[in-house]
Short mmCIF file of C-alpha atoms and ligand atoms in Angstrom, two decimals:
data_model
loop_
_atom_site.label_atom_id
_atom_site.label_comp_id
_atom_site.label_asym_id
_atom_site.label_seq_id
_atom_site.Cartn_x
_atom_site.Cartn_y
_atom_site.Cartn_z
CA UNK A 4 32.07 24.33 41.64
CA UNK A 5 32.30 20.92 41.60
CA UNK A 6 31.19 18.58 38.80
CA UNK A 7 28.70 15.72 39.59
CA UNK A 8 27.74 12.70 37.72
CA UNK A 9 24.76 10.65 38.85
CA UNK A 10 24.22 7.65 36.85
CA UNK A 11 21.19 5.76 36.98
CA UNK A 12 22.43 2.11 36.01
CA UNK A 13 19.27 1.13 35.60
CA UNK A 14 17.36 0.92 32.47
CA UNK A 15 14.23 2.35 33.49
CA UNK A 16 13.62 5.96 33.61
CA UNK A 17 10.99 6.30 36.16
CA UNK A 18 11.84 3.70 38.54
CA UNK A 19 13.14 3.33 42.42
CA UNK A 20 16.52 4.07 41.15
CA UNK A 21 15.70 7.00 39.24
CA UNK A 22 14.23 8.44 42.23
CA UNK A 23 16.63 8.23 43.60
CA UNK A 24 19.09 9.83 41.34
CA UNK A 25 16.51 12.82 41.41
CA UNK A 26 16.87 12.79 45.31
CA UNK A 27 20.74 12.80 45.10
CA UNK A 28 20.91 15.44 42.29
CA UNK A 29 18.51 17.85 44.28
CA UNK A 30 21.09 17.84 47.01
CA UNK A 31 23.89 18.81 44.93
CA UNK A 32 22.27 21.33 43.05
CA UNK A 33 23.08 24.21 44.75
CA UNK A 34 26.27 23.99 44.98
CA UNK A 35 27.56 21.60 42.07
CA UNK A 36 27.27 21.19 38.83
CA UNK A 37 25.03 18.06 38.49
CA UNK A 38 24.37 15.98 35.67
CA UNK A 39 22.30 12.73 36.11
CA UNK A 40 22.39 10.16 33.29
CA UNK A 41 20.34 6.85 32.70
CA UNK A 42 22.47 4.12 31.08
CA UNK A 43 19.37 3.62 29.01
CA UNK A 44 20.23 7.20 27.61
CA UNK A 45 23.37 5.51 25.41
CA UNK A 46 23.55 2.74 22.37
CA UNK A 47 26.55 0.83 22.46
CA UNK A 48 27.44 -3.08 21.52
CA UNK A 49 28.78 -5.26 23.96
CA UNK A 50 32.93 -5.62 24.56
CA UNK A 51 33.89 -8.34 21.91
CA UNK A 52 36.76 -9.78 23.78
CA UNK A 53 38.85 -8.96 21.05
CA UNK A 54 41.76 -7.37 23.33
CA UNK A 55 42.44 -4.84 20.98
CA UNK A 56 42.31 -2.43 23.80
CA UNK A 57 45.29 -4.14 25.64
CA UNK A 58 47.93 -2.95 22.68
CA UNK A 59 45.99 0.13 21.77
CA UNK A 60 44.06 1.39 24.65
CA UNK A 61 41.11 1.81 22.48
CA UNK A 62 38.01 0.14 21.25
CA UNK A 63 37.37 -1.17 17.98
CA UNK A 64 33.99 0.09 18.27
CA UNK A 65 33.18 3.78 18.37
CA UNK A 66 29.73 4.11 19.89
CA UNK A 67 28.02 6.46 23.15
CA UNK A 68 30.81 4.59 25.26
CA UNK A 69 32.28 7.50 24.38
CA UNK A 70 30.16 10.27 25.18
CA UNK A 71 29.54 8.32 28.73
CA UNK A 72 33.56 8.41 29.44
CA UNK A 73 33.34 12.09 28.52
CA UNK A 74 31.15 12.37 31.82
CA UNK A 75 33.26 10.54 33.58
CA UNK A 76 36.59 12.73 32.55
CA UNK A 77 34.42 16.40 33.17
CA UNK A 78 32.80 14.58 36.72
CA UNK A 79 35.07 14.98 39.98
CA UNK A 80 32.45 13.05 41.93
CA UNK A 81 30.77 9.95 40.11
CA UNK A 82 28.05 8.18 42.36
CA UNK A 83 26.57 5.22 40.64
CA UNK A 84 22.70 4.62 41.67
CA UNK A 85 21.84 0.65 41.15
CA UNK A 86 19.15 -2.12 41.55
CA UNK A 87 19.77 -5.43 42.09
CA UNK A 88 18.91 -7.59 39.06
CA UNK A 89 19.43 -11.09 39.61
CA UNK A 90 22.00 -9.82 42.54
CA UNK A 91 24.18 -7.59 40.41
CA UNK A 92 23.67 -4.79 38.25
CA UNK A 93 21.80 -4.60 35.47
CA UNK A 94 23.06 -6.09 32.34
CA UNK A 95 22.69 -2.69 30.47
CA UNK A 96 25.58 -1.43 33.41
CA UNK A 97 27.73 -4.52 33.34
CA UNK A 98 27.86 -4.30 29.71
CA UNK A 99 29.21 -0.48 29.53
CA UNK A 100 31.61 -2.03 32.59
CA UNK A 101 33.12 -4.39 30.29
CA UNK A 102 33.38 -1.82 27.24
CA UNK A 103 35.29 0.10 30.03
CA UNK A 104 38.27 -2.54 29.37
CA UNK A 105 40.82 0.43 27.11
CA UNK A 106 40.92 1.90 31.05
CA UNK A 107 41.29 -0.79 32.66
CA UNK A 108 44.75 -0.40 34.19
CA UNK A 109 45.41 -4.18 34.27
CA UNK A 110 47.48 -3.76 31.38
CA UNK A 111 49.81 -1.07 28.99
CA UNK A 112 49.48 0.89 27.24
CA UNK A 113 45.38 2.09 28.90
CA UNK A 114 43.16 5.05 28.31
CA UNK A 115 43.09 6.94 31.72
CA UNK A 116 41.11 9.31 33.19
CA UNK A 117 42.06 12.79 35.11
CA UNK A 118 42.87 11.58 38.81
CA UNK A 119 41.15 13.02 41.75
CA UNK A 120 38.05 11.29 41.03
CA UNK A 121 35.76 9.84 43.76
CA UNK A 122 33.67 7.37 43.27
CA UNK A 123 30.59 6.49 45.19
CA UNK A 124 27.62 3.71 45.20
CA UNK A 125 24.05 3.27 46.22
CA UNK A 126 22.77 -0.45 46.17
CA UNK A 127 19.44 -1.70 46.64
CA UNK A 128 17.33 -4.20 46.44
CA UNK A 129 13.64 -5.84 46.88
CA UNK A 130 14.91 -8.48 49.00
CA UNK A 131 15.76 -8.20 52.63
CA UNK A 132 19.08 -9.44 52.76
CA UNK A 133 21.78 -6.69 52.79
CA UNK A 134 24.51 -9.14 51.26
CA UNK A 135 23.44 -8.64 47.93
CA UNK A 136 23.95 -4.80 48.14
CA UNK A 137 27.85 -5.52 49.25
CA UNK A 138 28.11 -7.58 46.22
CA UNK A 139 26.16 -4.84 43.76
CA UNK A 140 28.54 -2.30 45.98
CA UNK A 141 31.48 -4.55 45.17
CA UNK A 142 30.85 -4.95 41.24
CA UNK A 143 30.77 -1.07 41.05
CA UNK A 144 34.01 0.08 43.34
CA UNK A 145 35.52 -3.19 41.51
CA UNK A 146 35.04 -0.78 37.91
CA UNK A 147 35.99 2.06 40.40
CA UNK A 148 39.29 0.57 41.27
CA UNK A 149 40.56 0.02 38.13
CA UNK A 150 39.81 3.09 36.19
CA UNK A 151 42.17 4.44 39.43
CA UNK A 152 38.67 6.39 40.55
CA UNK A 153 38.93 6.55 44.50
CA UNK A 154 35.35 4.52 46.33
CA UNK A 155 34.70 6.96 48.68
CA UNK A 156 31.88 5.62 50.02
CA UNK A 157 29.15 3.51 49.44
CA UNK A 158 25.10 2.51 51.33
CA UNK A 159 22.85 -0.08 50.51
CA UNK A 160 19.24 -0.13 51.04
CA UNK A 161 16.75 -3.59 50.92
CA UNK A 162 12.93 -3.87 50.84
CA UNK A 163 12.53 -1.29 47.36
CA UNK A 164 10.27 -2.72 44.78
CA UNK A 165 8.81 0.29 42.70
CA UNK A 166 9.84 4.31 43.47
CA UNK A 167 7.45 5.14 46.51
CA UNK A 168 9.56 2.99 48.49
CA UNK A 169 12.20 4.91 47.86
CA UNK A 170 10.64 7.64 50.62
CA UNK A 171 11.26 5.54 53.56
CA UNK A 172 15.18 5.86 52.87
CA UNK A 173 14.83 9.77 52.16
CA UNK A 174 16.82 10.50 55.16
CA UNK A 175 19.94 8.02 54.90
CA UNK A 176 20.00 8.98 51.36
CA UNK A 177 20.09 12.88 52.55
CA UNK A 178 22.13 11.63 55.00
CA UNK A 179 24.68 10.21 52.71
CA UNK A 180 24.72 12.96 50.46
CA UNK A 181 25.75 15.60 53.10
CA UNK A 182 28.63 13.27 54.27
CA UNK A 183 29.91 13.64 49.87
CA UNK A 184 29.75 17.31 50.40
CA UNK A 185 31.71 17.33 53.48
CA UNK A 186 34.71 15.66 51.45
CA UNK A 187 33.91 17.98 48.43
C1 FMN B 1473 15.17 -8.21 35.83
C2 FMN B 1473 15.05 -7.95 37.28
C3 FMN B 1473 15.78 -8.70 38.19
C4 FMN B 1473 15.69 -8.45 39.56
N1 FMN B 1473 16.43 -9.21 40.42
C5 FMN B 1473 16.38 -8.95 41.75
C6 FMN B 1473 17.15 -9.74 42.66
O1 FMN B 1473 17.91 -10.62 42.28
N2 FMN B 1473 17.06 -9.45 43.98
C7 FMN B 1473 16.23 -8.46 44.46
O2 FMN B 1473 16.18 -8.26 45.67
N3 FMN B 1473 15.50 -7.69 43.62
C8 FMN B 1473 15.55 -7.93 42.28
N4 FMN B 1473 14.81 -7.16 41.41
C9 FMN B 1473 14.00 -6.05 41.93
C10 FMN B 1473 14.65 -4.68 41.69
O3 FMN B 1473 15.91 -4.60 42.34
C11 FMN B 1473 13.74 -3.57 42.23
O4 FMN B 1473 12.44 -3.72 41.70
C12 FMN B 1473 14.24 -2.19 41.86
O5 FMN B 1473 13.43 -1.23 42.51
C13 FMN B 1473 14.21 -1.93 40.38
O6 FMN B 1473 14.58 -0.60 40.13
P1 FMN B 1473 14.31 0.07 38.69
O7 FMN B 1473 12.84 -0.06 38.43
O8 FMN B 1473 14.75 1.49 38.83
O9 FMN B 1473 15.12 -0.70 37.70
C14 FMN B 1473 14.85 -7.40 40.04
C15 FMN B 1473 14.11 -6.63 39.10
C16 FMN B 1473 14.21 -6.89 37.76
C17 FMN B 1473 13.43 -6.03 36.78
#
């Protein structure tokens, strides 16, 4: 059995994108381990910019960073689920990205993670453009890349305000899904 982590980067609960972490969960549950977090779900300060990390691969704070990276290191499959907010990810997200910087393997000595990992992303948005999901997509394998997790795959969707939209894309997202297991 493989272990899943679905993270919900946004900070609301019952939102479009926690729909659709529910929809992605559901179709890894019979056959993975699945375990879908909100980022809302931790309580952790913002990176300092101390550079602490780059001589001691560790924070100076000790916070739910923590218990999020412990996700990461039990998950063989991460797939990030996030909005656009003001065409990125939320700040909640981008925050735990930069507290990410002890695994960061721009410099040594780094914390690292178990390899094997893939990495995947969902991006959407309310607009119609599709450019702002590549850069969403891009922010998240970007953090993929350097905590040496492999983007295996990303899809972006446009025109989601609030979680009924979500419906429309129940397909692709099924879809998408089916193509993860296939590499599982
Ligand atoms: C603070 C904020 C900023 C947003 N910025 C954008 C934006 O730049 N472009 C866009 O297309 N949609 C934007 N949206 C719309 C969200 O991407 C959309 O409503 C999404 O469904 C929100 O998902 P959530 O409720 O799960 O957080 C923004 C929404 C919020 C709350």
């Amino acid at each position: 059995m493989k272990n899943v982590l679905v993270i919900n980067c946004s900070p609301v609960r019952n939102g479009a994108t926690a729909k659709i972490v529910k929809l992605v969960s559901e179709q890894f549950s019979s056959n993975s381990i699945v375990k879908a977090v909100c980022i809302d779900d931790y309580t952790f300060g913002f990176c300092k910019g101390c550079r602490s990390c780059h001589t001691t691969a560790r924070c100076v704070q000790s916070d739910d960073v923590d218990l999020l990276m412990r996700e990461f290191e039990r998950a063989d499959v991460i797939v990030c689920v996030s909005p656009s907010y003001w065409a990125d990810v939320p700040g909640q997200f981008k925050a735990f990205i930069d507290r990410c910087t002890p695994w960061c393997n721009t410099h040594e000595p780094h914390a690292s993670l178990k390899p094997g990992k893939k990495g995947y992303a969902i991006a959407f948005r309310t607009g119609s453009g599709r450019k702002e999901c590549d850069r969403i997509i891009e922010s998240i394998e970007h953090f993929y890349g350097h905590l040496m997790i492999e983007c295996a795959g990303h899809i972006g969707f446009t025109g989601i305000e609030f979680r009924d939209a979500v419906e429309k894309h129940r397909k692709e997202i099924e879809e998408f899904c089916r193509e993860i297991q296939a590499e599982l």
